[in-house]
């Protein structure tokens, strides 16, 4: 391990910085392993008189010491990297916790706004129902007085008021949100909660149904 590597290791603080130092140490270790193989061959040659045996063994010992130091340093750096990664993960979780707290506060505001709008919707429905009942009573009086032309078609009035563009739902909605959205849309849709189906044969929007009731009893059909 060079002094430069030791300096980098001493300055490393993040998991990425420790990983970079470990990569450099791995390179040095691979070089040292190749060098040891060459020194071992030189020692073998020196045993048979080709070279200085003492010098070859001293060089091999130094190389082994260097390899041991590199391996120990890599293990230490690996532990430091793991601890740095855990610390960074804890910091990320803490940041996420703060973000979620802020989102939870915003969610509470949204639900309070939804509650306010639901209460407003209920009040509007109550008032609309009172007006509809008043008009329905008047329609009965107009019928009795032979002034049917004065009657107000409640269905036509409601459908005209409910017509218009609708907000598009997000691409992703939870099941409860989908159910709530369908319920809200049912207030606007023909045949929905506020628009019960008329009796068979009754005029709808001024158009009389073409339904013709069966005259022949079911029991007499072939």
mmCIF file of C-alpha atoms in Angstrom:
data_model
loop_
_atom_site.group_PDB
_atom_site.id
_atom_site.type_symbol
_atom_site.label_atom_id
_atom_site.label_comp_id
_atom_site.label_asym_id
_atom_site.label_seq_id
_atom_site.Cartn_x
_atom_site.Cartn_y
_atom_site.Cartn_z
ATOM 1 C CA UNK A 1 0.000 0.000 0.000
ATOM 2 C CA UNK A 2 1.438 3.346 -1.034
ATOM 3 C CA UNK A 3 1.332 6.498 1.048
ATOM 4 C CA UNK A 4 -1.144 7.899 -1.483
ATOM 5 C CA UNK A 5 -3.519 5.016 -0.820
ATOM 6 C CA UNK A 6 -3.129 5.515 2.915
ATOM 7 C CA UNK A 7 -3.954 9.191 2.461
ATOM 8 C CA UNK A 8 -7.053 8.371 0.405
ATOM 9 C CA UNK A 9 -8.147 5.823 2.988
ATOM 10 C CA UNK A 10 -7.707 8.349 5.775
ATOM 11 C CA UNK A 11 -9.791 10.936 3.946
ATOM 12 C CA UNK A 12 -12.553 8.566 2.825
ATOM 13 C CA UNK A 13 -15.896 9.182 4.500
ATOM 14 C CA UNK A 14 -18.601 7.848 2.193
ATOM 15 C CA UNK A 15 -19.213 4.306 1.000
ATOM 16 C CA UNK A 16 -18.347 5.366 -2.548
ATOM 17 C CA UNK A 17 -15.029 6.853 -1.426
ATOM 18 C CA UNK A 18 -14.123 3.692 0.487
ATOM 19 C CA UNK A 19 -15.060 1.611 -2.561
ATOM 20 C CA UNK A 20 -12.712 3.686 -4.726
ATOM 21 C CA UNK A 21 -9.842 3.139 -2.274
ATOM 22 C CA UNK A 22 -10.585 -0.596 -2.134
ATOM 23 C CA UNK A 23 -10.430 -0.749 -5.931
ATOM 24 C CA UNK A 24 -6.947 0.807 -5.856
ATOM 25 C CA UNK A 25 -5.859 -1.581 -3.111
ATOM 26 C CA UNK A 26 -7.170 -4.540 -5.114
ATOM 27 C CA UNK A 27 -5.049 -3.414 -8.054
ATOM 28 C CA UNK A 28 -1.974 -3.235 -5.827
ATOM 29 C CA UNK A 29 -2.783 -6.647 -4.373
ATOM 30 C CA UNK A 30 -3.038 -8.220 -7.824
ATOM 31 C CA UNK A 31 0.299 -6.665 -8.778
ATOM 32 C CA UNK A 32 1.857 -7.968 -5.560
ATOM 33 C CA UNK A 33 0.515 -11.467 -6.190
ATOM 34 C CA UNK A 34 2.054 -11.497 -9.661
ATOM 35 C CA UNK A 35 5.297 -10.204 -8.204
ATOM 36 C CA UNK A 36 5.294 -12.961 -5.576
ATOM 37 C CA UNK A 37 4.928 -15.590 -8.263
ATOM 38 C CA UNK A 38 7.938 -14.154 -10.072
ATOM 39 C CA UNK A 39 9.953 -13.943 -6.841
ATOM 40 C CA UNK A 40 9.078 -17.545 -6.012
ATOM 41 C CA UNK A 41 10.452 -18.596 -9.382
ATOM 42 C CA UNK A 42 13.585 -16.541 -8.737
ATOM 43 C CA UNK A 43 13.986 -18.296 -5.377
ATOM 44 C CA UNK A 44 13.693 -21.682 -7.071
ATOM 45 C CA UNK A 45 16.383 -20.731 -9.553
ATOM 46 C CA UNK A 46 18.622 -19.443 -6.755
ATOM 47 C CA UNK A 47 18.303 -22.764 -4.925
ATOM 48 C CA UNK A 48 19.985 -24.365 -7.930
ATOM 49 C CA UNK A 49 22.713 -21.752 -8.057
ATOM 50 C CA UNK A 50 21.130 -19.265 -10.429
ATOM 51 C CA UNK A 51 21.134 -16.075 -8.357
ATOM 52 C CA UNK A 52 21.495 -14.882 -4.774
ATOM 53 C CA UNK A 53 19.322 -17.149 -2.620
ATOM 54 C CA UNK A 54 19.367 -14.876 0.444
ATOM 55 C CA UNK A 55 18.377 -11.842 -1.595
ATOM 56 C CA UNK A 56 15.646 -13.786 -3.378
ATOM 57 C CA UNK A 57 14.201 -15.015 -0.094
ATOM 58 C CA UNK A 58 14.381 -11.536 1.460
ATOM 59 C CA UNK A 59 12.541 -10.065 -1.523
ATOM 60 C CA UNK A 60 9.924 -12.814 -1.318
ATOM 61 C CA UNK A 61 9.442 -12.188 2.406
ATOM 62 C CA UNK A 62 9.012 -8.468 1.787
ATOM 63 C CA UNK A 63 6.446 -9.217 -0.903
ATOM 64 C CA UNK A 64 4.536 -11.556 1.413
ATOM 65 C CA UNK A 65 4.516 -8.866 4.084
ATOM 66 C CA UNK A 66 3.193 -6.374 1.552
ATOM 67 C CA UNK A 67 0.455 -8.797 0.486
ATOM 68 C CA UNK A 68 -0.549 -9.427 4.102
ATOM 69 C CA UNK A 69 -0.704 -5.684 4.754
ATOM 70 C CA UNK A 70 -2.776 -5.084 1.635
ATOM 71 C CA UNK A 71 -5.212 -7.867 2.521
ATOM 72 C CA UNK A 72 -5.582 -6.559 6.069
ATOM 73 C CA UNK A 73 -6.097 -3.022 4.805
ATOM 74 C CA UNK A 74 -8.710 -4.178 2.297
ATOM 75 C CA UNK A 75 -10.620 -5.980 5.060
ATOM 76 C CA UNK A 76 -10.505 -2.862 7.234
ATOM 77 C CA UNK A 77 -11.588 -0.649 4.350
ATOM 78 C CA UNK A 78 -14.423 -3.068 3.592
ATOM 79 C CA UNK A 79 -15.687 -2.784 7.153
ATOM 80 C CA UNK A 80 -15.472 1.004 6.947
ATOM 81 C CA UNK A 81 -17.376 0.966 3.662
ATOM 82 C CA UNK A 82 -20.114 -1.221 5.155
ATOM 83 C CA UNK A 83 -20.457 1.070 8.167
ATOM 84 C CA UNK A 84 -20.536 4.142 5.927
ATOM 85 C CA UNK A 85 -23.231 2.497 3.801
ATOM 86 C CA UNK A 86 -25.314 1.763 6.905
ATOM 87 C CA UNK A 87 -24.875 5.331 8.105
ATOM 88 C CA UNK A 88 -25.901 6.688 4.712
ATOM 89 C CA UNK A 89 -28.920 4.381 4.666
ATOM 90 C CA UNK A 90 -29.963 5.654 8.093
ATOM 91 C CA UNK A 91 -29.575 9.221 6.868
ATOM 92 C CA UNK A 92 -31.650 8.443 3.772
ATOM 93 C CA UNK A 93 -34.353 6.897 5.951
ATOM 94 C CA UNK A 94 -34.340 9.966 8.180
ATOM 95 C CA UNK A 95 -34.756 12.220 5.144
ATOM 96 C CA UNK A 96 -37.536 9.990 3.848
ATOM 97 C CA UNK A 97 -39.194 10.146 7.256
ATOM 98 C CA UNK A 98 -39.204 13.945 7.120
ATOM 99 C CA UNK A 99 -40.645 13.862 3.597
ATOM 100 C CA UNK A 100 -43.373 11.438 4.636
ATOM 101 C CA UNK A 101 -44.278 13.578 7.655
ATOM 102 C CA UNK A 102 -44.709 16.547 5.328
ATOM 103 C CA UNK A 103 -46.813 14.445 2.949
ATOM 104 C CA UNK A 104 -48.915 13.201 5.868
ATOM 105 C CA UNK A 105 -49.626 16.793 6.869
ATOM 106 C CA UNK A 106 -50.611 17.567 3.274
ATOM 107 C CA UNK A 107 -52.782 14.444 3.200
ATOM 108 C CA UNK A 108 -54.602 15.644 6.299
ATOM 109 C CA UNK A 109 -55.271 18.963 4.581
ATOM 110 C CA UNK A 110 -56.621 17.130 1.520
ATOM 111 C CA UNK A 111 -58.960 15.004 3.630
ATOM 112 C CA UNK A 112 -60.198 18.062 5.506
ATOM 113 C CA UNK A 113 -60.844 19.760 2.181
ATOM 114 C CA UNK A 114 -62.660 16.646 0.930
ATOM 115 C CA UNK A 115 -64.778 16.579 4.089
ATOM 116 C CA UNK A 116 -65.669 20.243 3.629
ATOM 117 C CA UNK A 117 -66.668 19.633 0.003
ATOM 118 C CA UNK A 118 -68.726 16.562 0.949
ATOM 119 C CA UNK A 119 -70.578 18.579 3.565
ATOM 120 C CA UNK A 120 -71.135 21.324 1.004
ATOM 121 C CA UNK A 121 -72.393 18.726 -1.485
ATOM 122 C CA UNK A 122 -74.810 17.337 1.093
ATOM 123 C CA UNK A 123 -76.163 20.811 1.799
ATOM 124 C CA UNK A 124 -76.624 21.466 -1.919
ATOM 125 C CA UNK A 125 -78.390 18.114 -2.316
ATOM 126 C CA UNK A 126 -80.717 18.893 0.588
ATOM 127 C CA UNK A 127 -81.640 22.240 -0.928
ATOM 128 C CA UNK A 128 -82.027 20.754 -4.417
ATOM 129 C CA UNK A 129 -84.270 18.023 -3.024
ATOM 130 C CA UNK A 130 -86.467 20.580 -1.270
ATOM 131 C CA UNK A 131 -86.835 22.530 -4.512
ATOM 132 C CA UNK A 132 -87.565 19.344 -6.474
ATOM 133 C CA UNK A 133 -90.295 18.332 -4.017
ATOM 134 C CA UNK A 134 -91.844 21.785 -4.266
ATOM 135 C CA UNK A 135 -91.824 21.605 -8.071
ATOM 136 C CA UNK A 136 -93.226 18.065 -8.029
ATOM 137 C CA UNK A 137 -96.110 19.260 -5.846
ATOM 138 C CA UNK A 138 -96.744 22.139 -8.231
ATOM 139 C CA UNK A 139 -96.676 19.745 -11.199
ATOM 140 C CA UNK A 140 -99.464 17.766 -9.544
ATOM 141 C CA UNK A 141 -101.503 20.931 -9.117
ATOM 142 C CA UNK A 142 -100.919 21.866 -12.768
ATOM 143 C CA UNK A 143 -102.166 18.434 -13.834
ATOM 144 C CA UNK A 144 -105.252 18.807 -11.688
ATOM 145 C CA UNK A 145 -105.905 22.268 -13.105
ATOM 146 C CA UNK A 146 -105.498 21.114 -16.703
ATOM 147 C CA UNK A 147 -102.412 23.292 -17.167
ATOM 148 C CA UNK A 148 -99.905 20.589 -18.036
ATOM 149 C CA UNK A 149 -97.931 23.051 -20.166
ATOM 150 C CA UNK A 150 -96.781 24.722 -16.957
ATOM 151 C CA UNK A 151 -95.201 21.563 -15.597
ATOM 152 C CA UNK A 152 -91.434 21.394 -15.150
ATOM 153 C CA UNK A 153 -89.622 18.241 -16.237
ATOM 154 C CA UNK A 154 -87.411 17.513 -13.241
ATOM 155 C CA UNK A 155 -85.357 14.867 -15.053
ATOM 156 C CA UNK A 156 -84.542 17.183 -17.954
ATOM 157 C CA UNK A 157 -83.668 19.994 -15.575
ATOM 158 C CA UNK A 158 -81.354 17.799 -13.524
ATOM 159 C CA UNK A 159 -79.627 16.203 -16.517
ATOM 160 C CA UNK A 160 -79.025 19.571 -18.162
ATOM 161 C CA UNK A 161 -77.502 20.887 -14.951
ATOM 162 C CA UNK A 162 -75.317 17.788 -14.525
ATOM 163 C CA UNK A 163 -74.036 17.818 -18.119
ATOM 164 C CA UNK A 164 -70.557 19.089 -18.912
ATOM 165 C CA UNK A 165 -66.907 18.029 -18.887
ATOM 166 C CA UNK A 166 -65.604 15.839 -16.092
ATOM 167 C CA UNK A 167 -62.157 15.718 -14.568
ATOM 168 C CA UNK A 168 -60.103 12.778 -15.794
ATOM 169 C CA UNK A 169 -59.130 10.260 -13.133
ATOM 170 C CA UNK A 170 -55.406 9.573 -12.597
ATOM 171 C CA UNK A 171 -53.933 6.523 -14.291
ATOM 172 C CA UNK A 172 -53.339 4.908 -10.898
ATOM 173 C CA UNK A 173 -55.970 4.899 -8.177
ATOM 174 C CA UNK A 174 -56.413 2.674 -5.151
ATOM 175 C CA UNK A 175 -59.500 0.475 -4.967
ATOM 176 C CA UNK A 176 -61.192 2.690 -2.321
ATOM 177 C CA UNK A 177 -60.499 5.777 -4.441
ATOM 178 C CA UNK A 178 -61.984 4.083 -7.519
ATOM 179 C CA UNK A 179 -65.108 3.139 -5.587
ATOM 180 C CA UNK A 180 -65.471 6.661 -4.215
ATOM 181 C CA UNK A 181 -64.973 8.139 -7.691
ATOM 182 C CA UNK A 182 -67.658 5.867 -9.152
ATOM 183 C CA UNK A 183 -70.008 6.865 -6.347
ATOM 184 C CA UNK A 184 -69.437 10.561 -7.002
ATOM 185 C CA UNK A 185 -69.877 10.107 -10.752
ATOM 186 C CA UNK A 186 -73.143 8.281 -10.113
ATOM 187 C CA UNK A 187 -74.585 11.622 -8.977
ATOM 188 C CA UNK A 188 -73.871 13.018 -12.446
ATOM 189 C CA UNK A 189 -74.748 10.040 -14.631
ATOM 190 C CA UNK A 190 -78.170 9.135 -16.077
ATOM 191 C CA UNK A 191 -79.549 6.193 -14.173
ATOM 192 C CA UNK A 192 -77.345 7.038 -11.201
ATOM 193 C CA UNK A 193 -78.170 7.735 -7.585
ATOM 194 C CA UNK A 194 -80.075 10.938 -8.391
ATOM 195 C CA UNK A 195 -81.569 9.716 -11.656
ATOM 196 C CA UNK A 196 -83.781 6.672 -11.047
ATOM 197 C CA UNK A 197 -85.074 4.931 -14.139
ATOM 198 C CA UNK A 198 -88.574 6.066 -15.148
ATOM 199 C CA UNK A 199 -91.437 3.566 -15.312
ATOM 200 C CA UNK A 200 -91.774 1.627 -18.550
ATOM 201 C CA UNK A 201 -93.648 3.683 -21.107
ATOM 202 C CA UNK A 202 -93.131 6.982 -19.296
ATOM 203 C CA UNK A 203 -91.780 9.886 -21.394
ATOM 204 C CA UNK A 204 -88.130 10.791 -20.831
ATOM 205 C CA UNK A 205 -86.869 14.204 -21.938
ATOM 206 C CA UNK A 206 -90.179 14.715 -23.725
ATOM 207 C CA UNK A 207 -89.887 11.509 -25.774
ATOM 208 C CA UNK A 208 -92.483 8.847 -25.178
ATOM 209 C CA UNK A 209 -91.222 5.289 -24.925
ATOM 210 C CA UNK A 210 -92.091 2.887 -27.738
ATOM 211 C CA UNK A 211 -92.518 0.064 -25.257
ATOM 212 C CA UNK A 212 -95.728 -1.853 -25.990
ATOM 213 C CA UNK A 213 -96.945 -3.996 -23.105
ATOM 214 C CA UNK A 214 -97.807 -7.592 -23.875
ATOM 215 C CA UNK A 215 -101.534 -8.223 -24.203
ATOM 216 C CA UNK A 216 -101.441 -11.994 -24.350
ATOM 217 C CA UNK A 217 -100.987 -13.542 -20.903
ATOM 218 C CA UNK A 218 -97.773 -15.500 -20.498
ATOM 219 C CA UNK A 219 -99.680 -18.689 -19.813
ATOM 220 C CA UNK A 220 -101.449 -18.516 -23.182
ATOM 221 C CA UNK A 221 -98.304 -18.104 -25.290
ATOM 222 C CA UNK A 222 -97.220 -20.989 -27.489
#
